[in-house]
Short mmCIF file of C-alpha atoms and ligand atoms in Angstrom, two decimals:
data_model
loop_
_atom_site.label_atom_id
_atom_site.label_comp_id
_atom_site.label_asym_id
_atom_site.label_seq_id
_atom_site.Cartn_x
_atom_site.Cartn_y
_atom_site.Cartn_z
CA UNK A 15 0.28 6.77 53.60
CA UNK A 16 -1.50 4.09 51.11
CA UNK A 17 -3.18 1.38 53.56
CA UNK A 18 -5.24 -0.76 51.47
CA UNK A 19 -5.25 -1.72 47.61
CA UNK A 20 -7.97 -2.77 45.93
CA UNK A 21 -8.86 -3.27 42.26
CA UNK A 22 -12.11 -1.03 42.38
CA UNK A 23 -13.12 1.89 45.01
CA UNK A 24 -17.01 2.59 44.98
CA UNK A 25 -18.71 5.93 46.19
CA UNK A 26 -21.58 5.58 47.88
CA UNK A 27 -23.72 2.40 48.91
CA UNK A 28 -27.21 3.43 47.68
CA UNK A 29 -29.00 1.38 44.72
CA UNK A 30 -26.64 1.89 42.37
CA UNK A 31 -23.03 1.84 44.32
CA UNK A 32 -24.84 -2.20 45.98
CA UNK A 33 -25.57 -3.24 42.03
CA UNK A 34 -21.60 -2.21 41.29
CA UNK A 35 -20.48 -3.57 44.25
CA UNK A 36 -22.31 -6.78 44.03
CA UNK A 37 -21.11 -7.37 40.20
CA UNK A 38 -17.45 -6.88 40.32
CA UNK A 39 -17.65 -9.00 43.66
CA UNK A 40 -19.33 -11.63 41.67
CA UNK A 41 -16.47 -11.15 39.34
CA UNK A 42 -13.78 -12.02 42.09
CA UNK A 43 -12.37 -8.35 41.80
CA UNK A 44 -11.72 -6.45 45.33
CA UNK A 45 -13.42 -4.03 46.07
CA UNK A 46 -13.82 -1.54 48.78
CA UNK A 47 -17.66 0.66 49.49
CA UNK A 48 -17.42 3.62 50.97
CA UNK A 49 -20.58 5.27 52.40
CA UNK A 50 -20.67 8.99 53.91
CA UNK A 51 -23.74 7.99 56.15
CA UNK A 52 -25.40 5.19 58.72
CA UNK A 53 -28.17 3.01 57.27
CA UNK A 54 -30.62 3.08 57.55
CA UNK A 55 -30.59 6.46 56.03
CA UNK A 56 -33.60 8.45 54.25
CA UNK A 57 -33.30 9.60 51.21
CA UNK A 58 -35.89 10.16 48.38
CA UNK A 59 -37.07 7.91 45.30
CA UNK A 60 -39.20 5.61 46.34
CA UNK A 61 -40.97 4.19 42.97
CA UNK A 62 -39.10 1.55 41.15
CA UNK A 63 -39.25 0.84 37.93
CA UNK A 64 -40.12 -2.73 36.50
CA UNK A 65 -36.38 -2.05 34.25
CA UNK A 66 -34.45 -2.19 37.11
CA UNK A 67 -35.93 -5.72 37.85
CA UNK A 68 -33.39 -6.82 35.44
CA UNK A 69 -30.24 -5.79 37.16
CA UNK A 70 -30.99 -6.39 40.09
CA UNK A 71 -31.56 -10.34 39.17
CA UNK A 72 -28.68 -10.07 36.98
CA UNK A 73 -26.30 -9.61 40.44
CA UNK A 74 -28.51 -11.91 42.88
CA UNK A 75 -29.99 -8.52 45.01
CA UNK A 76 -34.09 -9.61 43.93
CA UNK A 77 -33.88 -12.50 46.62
CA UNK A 78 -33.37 -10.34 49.87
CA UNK A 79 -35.72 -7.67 48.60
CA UNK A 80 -38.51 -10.25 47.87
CA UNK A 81 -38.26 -11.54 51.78
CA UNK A 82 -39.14 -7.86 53.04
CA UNK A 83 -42.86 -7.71 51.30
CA UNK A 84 -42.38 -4.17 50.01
CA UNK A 85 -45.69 -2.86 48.16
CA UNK A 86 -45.69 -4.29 44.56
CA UNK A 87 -46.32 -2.03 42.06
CA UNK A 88 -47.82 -3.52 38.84
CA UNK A 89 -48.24 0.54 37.10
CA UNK A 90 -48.99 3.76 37.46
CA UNK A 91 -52.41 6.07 37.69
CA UNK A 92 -51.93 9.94 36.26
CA UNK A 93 -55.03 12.40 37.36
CA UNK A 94 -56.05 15.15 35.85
CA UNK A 95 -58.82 17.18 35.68
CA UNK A 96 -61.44 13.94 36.63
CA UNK A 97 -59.61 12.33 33.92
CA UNK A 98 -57.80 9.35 34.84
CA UNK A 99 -55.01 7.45 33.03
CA UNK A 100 -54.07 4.21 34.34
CA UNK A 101 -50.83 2.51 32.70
CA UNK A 102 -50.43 -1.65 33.61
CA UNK A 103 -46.70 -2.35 33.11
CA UNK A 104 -48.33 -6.05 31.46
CA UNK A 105 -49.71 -3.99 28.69
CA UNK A 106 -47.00 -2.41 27.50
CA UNK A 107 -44.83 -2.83 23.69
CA UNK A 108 -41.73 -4.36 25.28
CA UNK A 109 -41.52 -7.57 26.41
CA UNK A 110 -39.92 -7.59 30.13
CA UNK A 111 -40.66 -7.11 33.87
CA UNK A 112 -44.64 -6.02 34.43
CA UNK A 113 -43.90 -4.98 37.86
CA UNK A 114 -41.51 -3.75 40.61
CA UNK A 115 -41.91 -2.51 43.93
CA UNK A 116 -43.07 0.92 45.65
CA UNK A 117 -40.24 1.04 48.79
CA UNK A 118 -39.27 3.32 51.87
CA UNK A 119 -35.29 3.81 50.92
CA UNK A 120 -34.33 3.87 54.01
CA UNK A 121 -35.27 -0.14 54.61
CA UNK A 122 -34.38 -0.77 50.88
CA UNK A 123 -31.15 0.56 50.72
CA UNK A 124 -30.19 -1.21 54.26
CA UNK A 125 -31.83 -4.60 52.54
CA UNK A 126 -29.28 -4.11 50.12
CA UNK A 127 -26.34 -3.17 51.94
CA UNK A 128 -26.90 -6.26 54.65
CA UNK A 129 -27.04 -8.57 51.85
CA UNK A 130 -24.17 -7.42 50.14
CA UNK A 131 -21.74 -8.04 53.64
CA UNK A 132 -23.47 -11.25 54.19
CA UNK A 133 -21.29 -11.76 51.11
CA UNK A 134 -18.42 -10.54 52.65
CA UNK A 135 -18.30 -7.37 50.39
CA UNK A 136 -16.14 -4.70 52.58
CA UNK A 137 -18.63 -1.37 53.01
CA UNK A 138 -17.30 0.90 55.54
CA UNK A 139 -20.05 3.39 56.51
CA UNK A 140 -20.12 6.73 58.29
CA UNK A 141 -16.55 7.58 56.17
CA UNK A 142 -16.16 10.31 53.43
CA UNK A 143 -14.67 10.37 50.60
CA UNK A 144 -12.69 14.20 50.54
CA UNK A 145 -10.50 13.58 47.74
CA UNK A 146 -9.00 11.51 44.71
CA UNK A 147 -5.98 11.83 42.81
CA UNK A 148 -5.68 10.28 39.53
CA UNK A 149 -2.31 9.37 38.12
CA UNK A 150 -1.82 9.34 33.96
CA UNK A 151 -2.44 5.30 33.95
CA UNK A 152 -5.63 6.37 35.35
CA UNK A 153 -5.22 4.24 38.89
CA UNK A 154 -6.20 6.50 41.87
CA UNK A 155 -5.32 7.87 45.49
CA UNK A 156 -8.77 8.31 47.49
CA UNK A 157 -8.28 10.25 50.60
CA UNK A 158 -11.40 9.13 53.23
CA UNK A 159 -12.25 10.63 56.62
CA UNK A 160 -13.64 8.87 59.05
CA UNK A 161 -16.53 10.07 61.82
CA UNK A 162 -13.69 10.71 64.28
CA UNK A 163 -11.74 13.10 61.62
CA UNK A 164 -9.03 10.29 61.35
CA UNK A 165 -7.85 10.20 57.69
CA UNK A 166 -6.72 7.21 55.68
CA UNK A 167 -5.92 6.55 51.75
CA UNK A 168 -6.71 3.79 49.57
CA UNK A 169 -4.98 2.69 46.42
CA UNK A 170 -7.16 1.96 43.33
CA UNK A 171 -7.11 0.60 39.94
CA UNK A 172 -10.63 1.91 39.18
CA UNK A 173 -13.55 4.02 41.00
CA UNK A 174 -16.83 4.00 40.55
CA UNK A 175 -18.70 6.98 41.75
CA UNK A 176 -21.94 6.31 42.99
CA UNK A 177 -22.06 9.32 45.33
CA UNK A 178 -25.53 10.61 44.30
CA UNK A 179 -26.16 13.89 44.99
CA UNK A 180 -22.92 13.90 47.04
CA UNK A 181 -21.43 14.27 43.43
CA UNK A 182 -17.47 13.54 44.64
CA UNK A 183 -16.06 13.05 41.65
CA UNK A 184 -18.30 15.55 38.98
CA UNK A 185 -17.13 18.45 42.06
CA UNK A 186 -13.67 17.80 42.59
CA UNK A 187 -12.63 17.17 38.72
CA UNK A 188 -15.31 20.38 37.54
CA UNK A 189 -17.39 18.24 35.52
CA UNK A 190 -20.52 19.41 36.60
CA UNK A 191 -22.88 21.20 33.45
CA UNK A 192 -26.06 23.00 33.89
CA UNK A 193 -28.87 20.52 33.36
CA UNK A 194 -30.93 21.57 30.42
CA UNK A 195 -34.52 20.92 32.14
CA UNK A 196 -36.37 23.64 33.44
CA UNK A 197 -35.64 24.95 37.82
CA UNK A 198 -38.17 22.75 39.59
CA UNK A 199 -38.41 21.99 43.19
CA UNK A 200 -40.46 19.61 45.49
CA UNK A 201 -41.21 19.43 48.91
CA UNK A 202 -42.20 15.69 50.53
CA UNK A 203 -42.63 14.00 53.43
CA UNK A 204 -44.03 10.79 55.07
CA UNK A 205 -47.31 10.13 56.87
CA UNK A 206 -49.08 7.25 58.37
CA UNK A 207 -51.95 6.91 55.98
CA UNK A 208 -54.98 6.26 58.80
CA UNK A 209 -57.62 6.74 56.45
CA UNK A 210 -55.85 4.42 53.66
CA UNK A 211 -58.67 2.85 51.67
CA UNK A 212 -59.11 -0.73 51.45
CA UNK A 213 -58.12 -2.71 48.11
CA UNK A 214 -56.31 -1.32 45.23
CA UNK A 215 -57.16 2.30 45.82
CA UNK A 216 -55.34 2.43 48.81
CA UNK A 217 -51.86 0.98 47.41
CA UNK A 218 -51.77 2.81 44.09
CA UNK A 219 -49.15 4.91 43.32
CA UNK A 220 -50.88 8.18 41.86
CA UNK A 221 -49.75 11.50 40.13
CA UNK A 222 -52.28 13.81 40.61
CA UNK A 223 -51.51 17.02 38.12
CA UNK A 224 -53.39 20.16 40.11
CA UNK A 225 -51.94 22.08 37.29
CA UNK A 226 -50.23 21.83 34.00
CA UNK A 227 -46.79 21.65 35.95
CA UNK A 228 -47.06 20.92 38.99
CA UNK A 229 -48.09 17.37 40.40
CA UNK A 230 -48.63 15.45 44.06
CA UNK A 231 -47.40 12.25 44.14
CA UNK A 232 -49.00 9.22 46.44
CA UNK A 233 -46.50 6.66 46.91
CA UNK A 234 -48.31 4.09 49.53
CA UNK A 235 -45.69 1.32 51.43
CA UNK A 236 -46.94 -1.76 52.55
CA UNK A 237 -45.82 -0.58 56.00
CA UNK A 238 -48.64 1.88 56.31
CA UNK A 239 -46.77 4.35 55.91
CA UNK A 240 -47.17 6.95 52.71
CA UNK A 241 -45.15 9.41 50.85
CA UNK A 242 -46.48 12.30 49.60
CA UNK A 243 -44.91 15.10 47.89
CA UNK A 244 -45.29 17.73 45.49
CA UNK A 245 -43.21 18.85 42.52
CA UNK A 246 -43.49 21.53 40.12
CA UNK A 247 -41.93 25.10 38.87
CA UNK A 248 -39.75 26.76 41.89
CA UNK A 249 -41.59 29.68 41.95
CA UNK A 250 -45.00 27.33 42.71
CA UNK A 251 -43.33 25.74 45.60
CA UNK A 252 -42.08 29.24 46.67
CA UNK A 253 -45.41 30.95 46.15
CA UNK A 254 -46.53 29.54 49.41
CA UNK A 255 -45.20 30.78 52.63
CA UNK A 256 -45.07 29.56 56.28
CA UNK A 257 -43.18 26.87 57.41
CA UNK A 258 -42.80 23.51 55.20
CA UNK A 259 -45.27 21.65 57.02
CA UNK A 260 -47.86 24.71 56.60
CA UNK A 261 -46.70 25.05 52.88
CA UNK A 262 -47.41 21.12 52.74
CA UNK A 263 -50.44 21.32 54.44
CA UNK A 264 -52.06 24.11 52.38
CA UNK A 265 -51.06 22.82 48.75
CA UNK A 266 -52.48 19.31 49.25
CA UNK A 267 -55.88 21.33 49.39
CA UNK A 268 -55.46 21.44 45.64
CA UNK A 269 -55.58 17.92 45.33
CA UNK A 270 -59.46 17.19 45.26
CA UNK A 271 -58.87 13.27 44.88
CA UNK A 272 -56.63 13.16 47.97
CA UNK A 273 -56.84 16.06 50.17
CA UNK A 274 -60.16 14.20 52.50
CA UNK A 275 -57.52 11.10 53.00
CA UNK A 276 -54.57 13.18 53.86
CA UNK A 277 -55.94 16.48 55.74
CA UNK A 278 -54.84 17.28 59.12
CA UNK A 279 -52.34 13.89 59.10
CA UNK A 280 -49.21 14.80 61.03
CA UNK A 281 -46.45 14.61 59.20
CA UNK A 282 -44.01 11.62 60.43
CA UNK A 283 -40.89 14.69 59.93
CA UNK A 284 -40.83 18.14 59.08
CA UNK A 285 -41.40 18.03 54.79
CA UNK A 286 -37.81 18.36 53.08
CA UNK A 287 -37.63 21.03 49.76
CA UNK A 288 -35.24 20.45 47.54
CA UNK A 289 -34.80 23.26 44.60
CA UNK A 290 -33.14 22.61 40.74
CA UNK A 291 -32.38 19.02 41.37
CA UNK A 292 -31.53 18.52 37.69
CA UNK A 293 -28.07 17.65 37.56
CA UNK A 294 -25.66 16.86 34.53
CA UNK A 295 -22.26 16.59 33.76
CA UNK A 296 -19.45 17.13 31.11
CA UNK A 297 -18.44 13.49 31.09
CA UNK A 298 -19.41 10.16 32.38
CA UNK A 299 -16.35 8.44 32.18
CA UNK A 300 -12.37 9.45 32.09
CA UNK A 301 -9.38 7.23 32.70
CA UNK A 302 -9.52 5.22 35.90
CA UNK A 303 -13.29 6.00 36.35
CA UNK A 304 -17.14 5.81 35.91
CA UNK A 305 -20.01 8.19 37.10
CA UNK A 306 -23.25 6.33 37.54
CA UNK A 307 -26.50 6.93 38.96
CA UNK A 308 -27.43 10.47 40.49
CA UNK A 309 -23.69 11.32 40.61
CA UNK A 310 -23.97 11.31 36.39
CA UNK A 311 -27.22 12.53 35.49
CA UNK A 312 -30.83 13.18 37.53
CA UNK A 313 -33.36 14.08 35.25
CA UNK A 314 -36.71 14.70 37.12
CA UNK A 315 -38.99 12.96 39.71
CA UNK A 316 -42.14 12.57 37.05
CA UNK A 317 -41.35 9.05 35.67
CA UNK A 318 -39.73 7.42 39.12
CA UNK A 319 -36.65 6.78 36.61
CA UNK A 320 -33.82 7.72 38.74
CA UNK A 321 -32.99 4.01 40.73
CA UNK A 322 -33.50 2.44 37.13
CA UNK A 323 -30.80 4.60 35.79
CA UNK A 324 -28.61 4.50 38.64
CA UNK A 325 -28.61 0.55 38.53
CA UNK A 326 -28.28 0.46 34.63
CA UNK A 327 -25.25 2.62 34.99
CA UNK A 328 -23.84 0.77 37.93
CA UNK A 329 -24.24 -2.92 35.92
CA UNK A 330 -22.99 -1.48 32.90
CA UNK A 331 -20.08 0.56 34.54
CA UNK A 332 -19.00 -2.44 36.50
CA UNK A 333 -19.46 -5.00 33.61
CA UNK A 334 -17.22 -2.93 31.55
CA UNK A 335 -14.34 -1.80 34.46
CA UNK A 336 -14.35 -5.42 34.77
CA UNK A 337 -13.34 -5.92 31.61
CA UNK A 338 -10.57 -3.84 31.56
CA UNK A 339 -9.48 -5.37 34.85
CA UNK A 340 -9.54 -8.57 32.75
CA UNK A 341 -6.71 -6.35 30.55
CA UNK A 342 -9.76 -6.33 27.72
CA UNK A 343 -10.02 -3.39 25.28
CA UNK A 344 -12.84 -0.94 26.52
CA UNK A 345 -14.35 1.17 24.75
CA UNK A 346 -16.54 3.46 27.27
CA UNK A 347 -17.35 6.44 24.76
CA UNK A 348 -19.38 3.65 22.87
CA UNK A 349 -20.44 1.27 25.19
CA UNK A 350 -20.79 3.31 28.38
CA UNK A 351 -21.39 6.67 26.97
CA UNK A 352 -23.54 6.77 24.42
CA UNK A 353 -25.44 3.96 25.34
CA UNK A 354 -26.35 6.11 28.79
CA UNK A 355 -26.67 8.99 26.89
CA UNK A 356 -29.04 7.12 24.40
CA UNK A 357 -32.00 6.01 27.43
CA UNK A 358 -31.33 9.36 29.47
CA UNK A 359 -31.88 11.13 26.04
CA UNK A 360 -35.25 9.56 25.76
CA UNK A 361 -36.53 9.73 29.44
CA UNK A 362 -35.26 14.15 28.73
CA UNK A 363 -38.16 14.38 25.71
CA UNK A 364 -40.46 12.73 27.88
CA UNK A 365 -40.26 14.60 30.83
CA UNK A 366 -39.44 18.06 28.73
CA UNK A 367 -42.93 17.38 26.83
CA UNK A 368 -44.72 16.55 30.09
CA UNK A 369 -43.72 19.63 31.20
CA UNK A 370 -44.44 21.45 27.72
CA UNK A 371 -48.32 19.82 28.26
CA UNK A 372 -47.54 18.20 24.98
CA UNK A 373 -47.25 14.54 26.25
CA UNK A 374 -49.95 15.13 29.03
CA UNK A 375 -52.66 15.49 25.85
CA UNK A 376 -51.50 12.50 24.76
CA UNK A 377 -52.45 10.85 28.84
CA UNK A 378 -55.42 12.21 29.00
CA UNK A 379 -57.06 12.27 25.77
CA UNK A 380 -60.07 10.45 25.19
CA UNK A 381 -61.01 7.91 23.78
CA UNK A 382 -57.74 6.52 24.80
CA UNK A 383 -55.01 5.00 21.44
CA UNK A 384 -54.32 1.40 23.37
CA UNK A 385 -51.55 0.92 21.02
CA UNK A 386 -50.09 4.35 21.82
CA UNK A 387 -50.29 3.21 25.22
CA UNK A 388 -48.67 0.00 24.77
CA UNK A 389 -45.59 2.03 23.26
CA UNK A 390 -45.39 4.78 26.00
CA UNK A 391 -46.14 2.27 29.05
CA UNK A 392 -42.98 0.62 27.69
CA UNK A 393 -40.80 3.70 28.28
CA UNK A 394 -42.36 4.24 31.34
CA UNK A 395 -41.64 0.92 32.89
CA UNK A 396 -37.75 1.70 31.91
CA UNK A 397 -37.43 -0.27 28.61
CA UNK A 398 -36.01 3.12 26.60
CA UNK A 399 -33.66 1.21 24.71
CA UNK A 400 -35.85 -0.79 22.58
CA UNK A 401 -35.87 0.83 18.93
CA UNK A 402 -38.33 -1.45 18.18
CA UNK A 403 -40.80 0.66 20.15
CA UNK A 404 -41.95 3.93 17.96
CA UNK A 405 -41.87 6.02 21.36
CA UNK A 406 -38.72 5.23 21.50
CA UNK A 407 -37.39 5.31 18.09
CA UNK A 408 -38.91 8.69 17.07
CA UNK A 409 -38.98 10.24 20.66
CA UNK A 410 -37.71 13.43 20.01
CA UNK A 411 -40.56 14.42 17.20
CA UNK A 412 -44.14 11.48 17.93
CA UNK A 413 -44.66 13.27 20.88
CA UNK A 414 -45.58 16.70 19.62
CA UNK A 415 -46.69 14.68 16.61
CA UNK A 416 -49.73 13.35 18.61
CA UNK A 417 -50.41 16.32 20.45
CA UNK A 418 -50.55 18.43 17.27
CA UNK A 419 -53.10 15.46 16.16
CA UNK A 420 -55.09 16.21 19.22
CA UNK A 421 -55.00 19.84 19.10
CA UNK A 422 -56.29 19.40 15.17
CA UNK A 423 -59.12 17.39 16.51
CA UNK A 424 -60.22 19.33 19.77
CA UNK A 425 -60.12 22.58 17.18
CA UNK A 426 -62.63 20.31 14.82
CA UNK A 427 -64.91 19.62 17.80
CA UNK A 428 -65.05 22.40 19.20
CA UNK A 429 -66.08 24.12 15.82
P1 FAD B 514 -28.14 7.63 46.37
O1 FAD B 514 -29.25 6.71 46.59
O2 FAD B 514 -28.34 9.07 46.71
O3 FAD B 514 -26.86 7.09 47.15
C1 FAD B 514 -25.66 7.81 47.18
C2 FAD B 514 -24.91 7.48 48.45
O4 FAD B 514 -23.63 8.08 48.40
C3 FAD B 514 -25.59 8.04 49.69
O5 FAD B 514 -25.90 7.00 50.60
C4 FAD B 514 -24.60 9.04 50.24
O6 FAD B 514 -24.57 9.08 51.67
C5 FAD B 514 -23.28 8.54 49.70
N1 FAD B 514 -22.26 9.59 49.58
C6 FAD B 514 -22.44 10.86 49.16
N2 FAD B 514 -21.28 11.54 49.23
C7 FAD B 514 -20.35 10.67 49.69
C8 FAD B 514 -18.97 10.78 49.99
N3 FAD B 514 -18.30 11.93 49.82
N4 FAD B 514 -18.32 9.71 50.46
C9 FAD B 514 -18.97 8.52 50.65
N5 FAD B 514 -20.30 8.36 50.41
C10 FAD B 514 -20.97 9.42 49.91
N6 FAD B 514 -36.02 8.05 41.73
C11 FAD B 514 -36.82 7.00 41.48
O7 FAD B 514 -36.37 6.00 40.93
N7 FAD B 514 -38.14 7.02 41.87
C12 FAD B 514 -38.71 8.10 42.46
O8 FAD B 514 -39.88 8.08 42.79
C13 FAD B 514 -37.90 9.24 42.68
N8 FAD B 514 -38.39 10.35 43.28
C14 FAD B 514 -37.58 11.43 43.48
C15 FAD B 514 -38.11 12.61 44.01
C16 FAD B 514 -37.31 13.73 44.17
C17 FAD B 514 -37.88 15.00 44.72
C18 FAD B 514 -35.93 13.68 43.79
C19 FAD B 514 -35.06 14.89 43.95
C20 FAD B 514 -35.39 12.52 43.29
C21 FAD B 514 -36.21 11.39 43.11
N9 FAD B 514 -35.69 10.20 42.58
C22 FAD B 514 -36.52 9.16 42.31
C23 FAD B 514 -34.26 10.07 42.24
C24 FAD B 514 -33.54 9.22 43.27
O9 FAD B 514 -33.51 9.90 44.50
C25 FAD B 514 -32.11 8.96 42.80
O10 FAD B 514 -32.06 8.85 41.40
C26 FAD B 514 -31.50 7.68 43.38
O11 FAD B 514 -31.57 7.68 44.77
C27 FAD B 514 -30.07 7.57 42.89
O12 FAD B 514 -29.44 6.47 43.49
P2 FAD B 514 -27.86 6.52 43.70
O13 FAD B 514 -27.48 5.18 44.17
O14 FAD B 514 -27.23 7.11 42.50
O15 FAD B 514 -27.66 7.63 44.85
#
């Protein structure tokens, strides 16, 4: 019951299935999207970063997002203790984007998606993907359900599996691995931010840390609107009871910095928890197709580097099933692989040793290294391929380097 061929099938229509979909269309490839929901849809993972800039000029999407006047975000401001640490993406060791924009998915996403048919790129929404078949050659049988149950199948020479945290292909091939970051939850929501402050107080994006793992973040849109949420250890998110608007409620009281500007706001819906979002897999490629974005790997919420991965996975995915569509040699352990592998490896340390309170000495000691800065404000703005940057290079080990450093010193000051 095949109705439709096409060269390449893509999961999912979010950030990173749009950046596939809008290369290989480039390319003159057919494609087909399929997307589960309705957009506008919510979903979380609102802060850009300036990285994924890059790919989305490299397929033509920067246009249409420019026209909607989301809030531009030129860095990012970590709180701690009074101590604040403010990172400007224009001071920072690689050269590349210095900003990138603070969004509400929902309109995001749909900016995407509408530009994307204007180009007369097929995405059929509200159907789900149940099943694929591979054959040995590698091309595919998806099975997809529509709203109305009806079923239909489409032949395909390659799929791309942007699914997110639908996950289609990691569950239905079992190559879904425990993620090796600690069980951490968060709980979020939206609010319209009445007592907003005037000037650049009131659009920047702020993590406040109320303790040494658990943070609130302050994500302000230019529609007035505001998305807070908190993330830390599961049994922190857990340790307060009611329902999730009391829970919210009561744990922004630990937030002295925000708690007068966001007391007693109603909540625009009932705050959403999700537990152990850290997700990995076995594999990130096989024959006949790629995982990218959420569907591959989600590491954690504290560097806003999930979009930027899911859109470096999608252009580099698509670039290279393009290639083979082309009949050119691929090789996807090297070039898809391990060069994923190589930036999600990096962005791991980073969020491992903010969790470890190793790299948050390094934030928020003073007086402040600029040049450290420069070097770490480069990772954080996405650039985590650049061996040129020490951060980068020697991630697994300068981290606890410095903070050893520190310790050393605090010990001699405090003698
Ligand atoms: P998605 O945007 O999730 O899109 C996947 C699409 O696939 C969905 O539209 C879904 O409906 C569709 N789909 C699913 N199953 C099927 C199916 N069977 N058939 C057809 N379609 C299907 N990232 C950031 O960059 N910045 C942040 O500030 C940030 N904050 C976060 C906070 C939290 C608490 C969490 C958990 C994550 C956060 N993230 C953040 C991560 C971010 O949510 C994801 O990395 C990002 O949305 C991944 O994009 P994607 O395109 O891979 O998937």
């Amino acid at each position: 019951m095949i109705e439709e061929k096409v060269d390449v099938l893509i999961i999912g229509a979010g950030p990173s299935g749009c950046v596939a979909a809008a290369y290989l269309h480039k390319q003159g490839h057919t494609i087909q999207v399929v997307e589960k929901s309705k957009f506008p849809r919510f979903v979380i993972g609102e802060s850009l970063l300036p990285r994924c800039m890059d790919h989305f000029e490299a397929v033509d999407l920067l246009d249409c997002i420019k026209e909607k006047g989301f809030e531009v975000k030129k860095g990012a401001r970590f709180l701690k203790n009074n101590v604040v640490c403010n990172f400007d993406f224009s001071k920072k060791h690689t050269k590349g984007w210095d900003w990138t924009w603070q969004v509400p998915r929902d309109e995001f996403d749909k900016t995407l998606t509408d530009e994307l048919q204007k180009r007369g790129v097929p995405i059929s929404f509200e159907e789900e993907v149940t099943n694929v078949i591979f054959s040995d050659d590698g091309t595919s049988k998806t099975t997809i359900k529509n709203k109305n149950g009806q079923v239909k199948n489409i032949a395909a020479k390659f799929v791309i599996d942007s699914s997110g945290y639908g996950r289609v292909l990691p569950r239905l091939l079992g190559l879904d691995k425990p993620s090796a970051l600690p069980r951490h939850a968060s709980i979020f929501t939206h609010v319209t931010d009445l007592r907003r402050p005037p000037e650049e107080e009131g659009t920047l994006i702020t993590f406040d840390v109320v303790t040494d793992e658990a943070w609130l973040w302050v994500i302000p849109f230019s529609n007035g609107i505001t998305s807070l949420g908190y993330v830390g250890p599961s049994e922190f998110i857990d340790s307060y009871t009611g329902t999730p608007s009391e829970k919210l409620q009561q744990m922004l009281k630990l937030s002295t910095h925000y708690y007068d500007r966001f007391k007693d706001l109603k909540f625009k819906f009932p705050p959403i928890e999700i537990k152990n979002y850290s997700k990995s897999v076995t594999q990130l490629y096989g024959k006949g197709y790629a995982l990218t974005g959420n569907s591959a790997e989600f590491l954690d919420p504290v560097f806003s580097s999930g979009v930027t991965f899911a859109t470096e996975s999608a252009l580099r995915a698509a670039t290279l099933a393009s290639e083979e569509l082309n009949n050119n040699f691929v090789d996807w352990e090297q070039d898809y692989s391990e060069y994923i592998k190589e930036g999600v490896d990096v962005f791991a340390t980073y969020v491992k040793e903010w969790y470890t309170g190793n790299l948050q000495k390094l934030f928020f000691h003073r007086p402040e290294n600029q040049e450290i800065k420069k070097q770490i404000c480069a990772v954080l703005a996405g650039y985590v391929w650049d061996k040129s940057n020490p951060f980068v290079k020697n991630h697994h080990r300068l981290i606890k380097t410095v903070a050893h450093v520190i310790d050393l010193e605090n010990d001699d000051a405090s003698k």
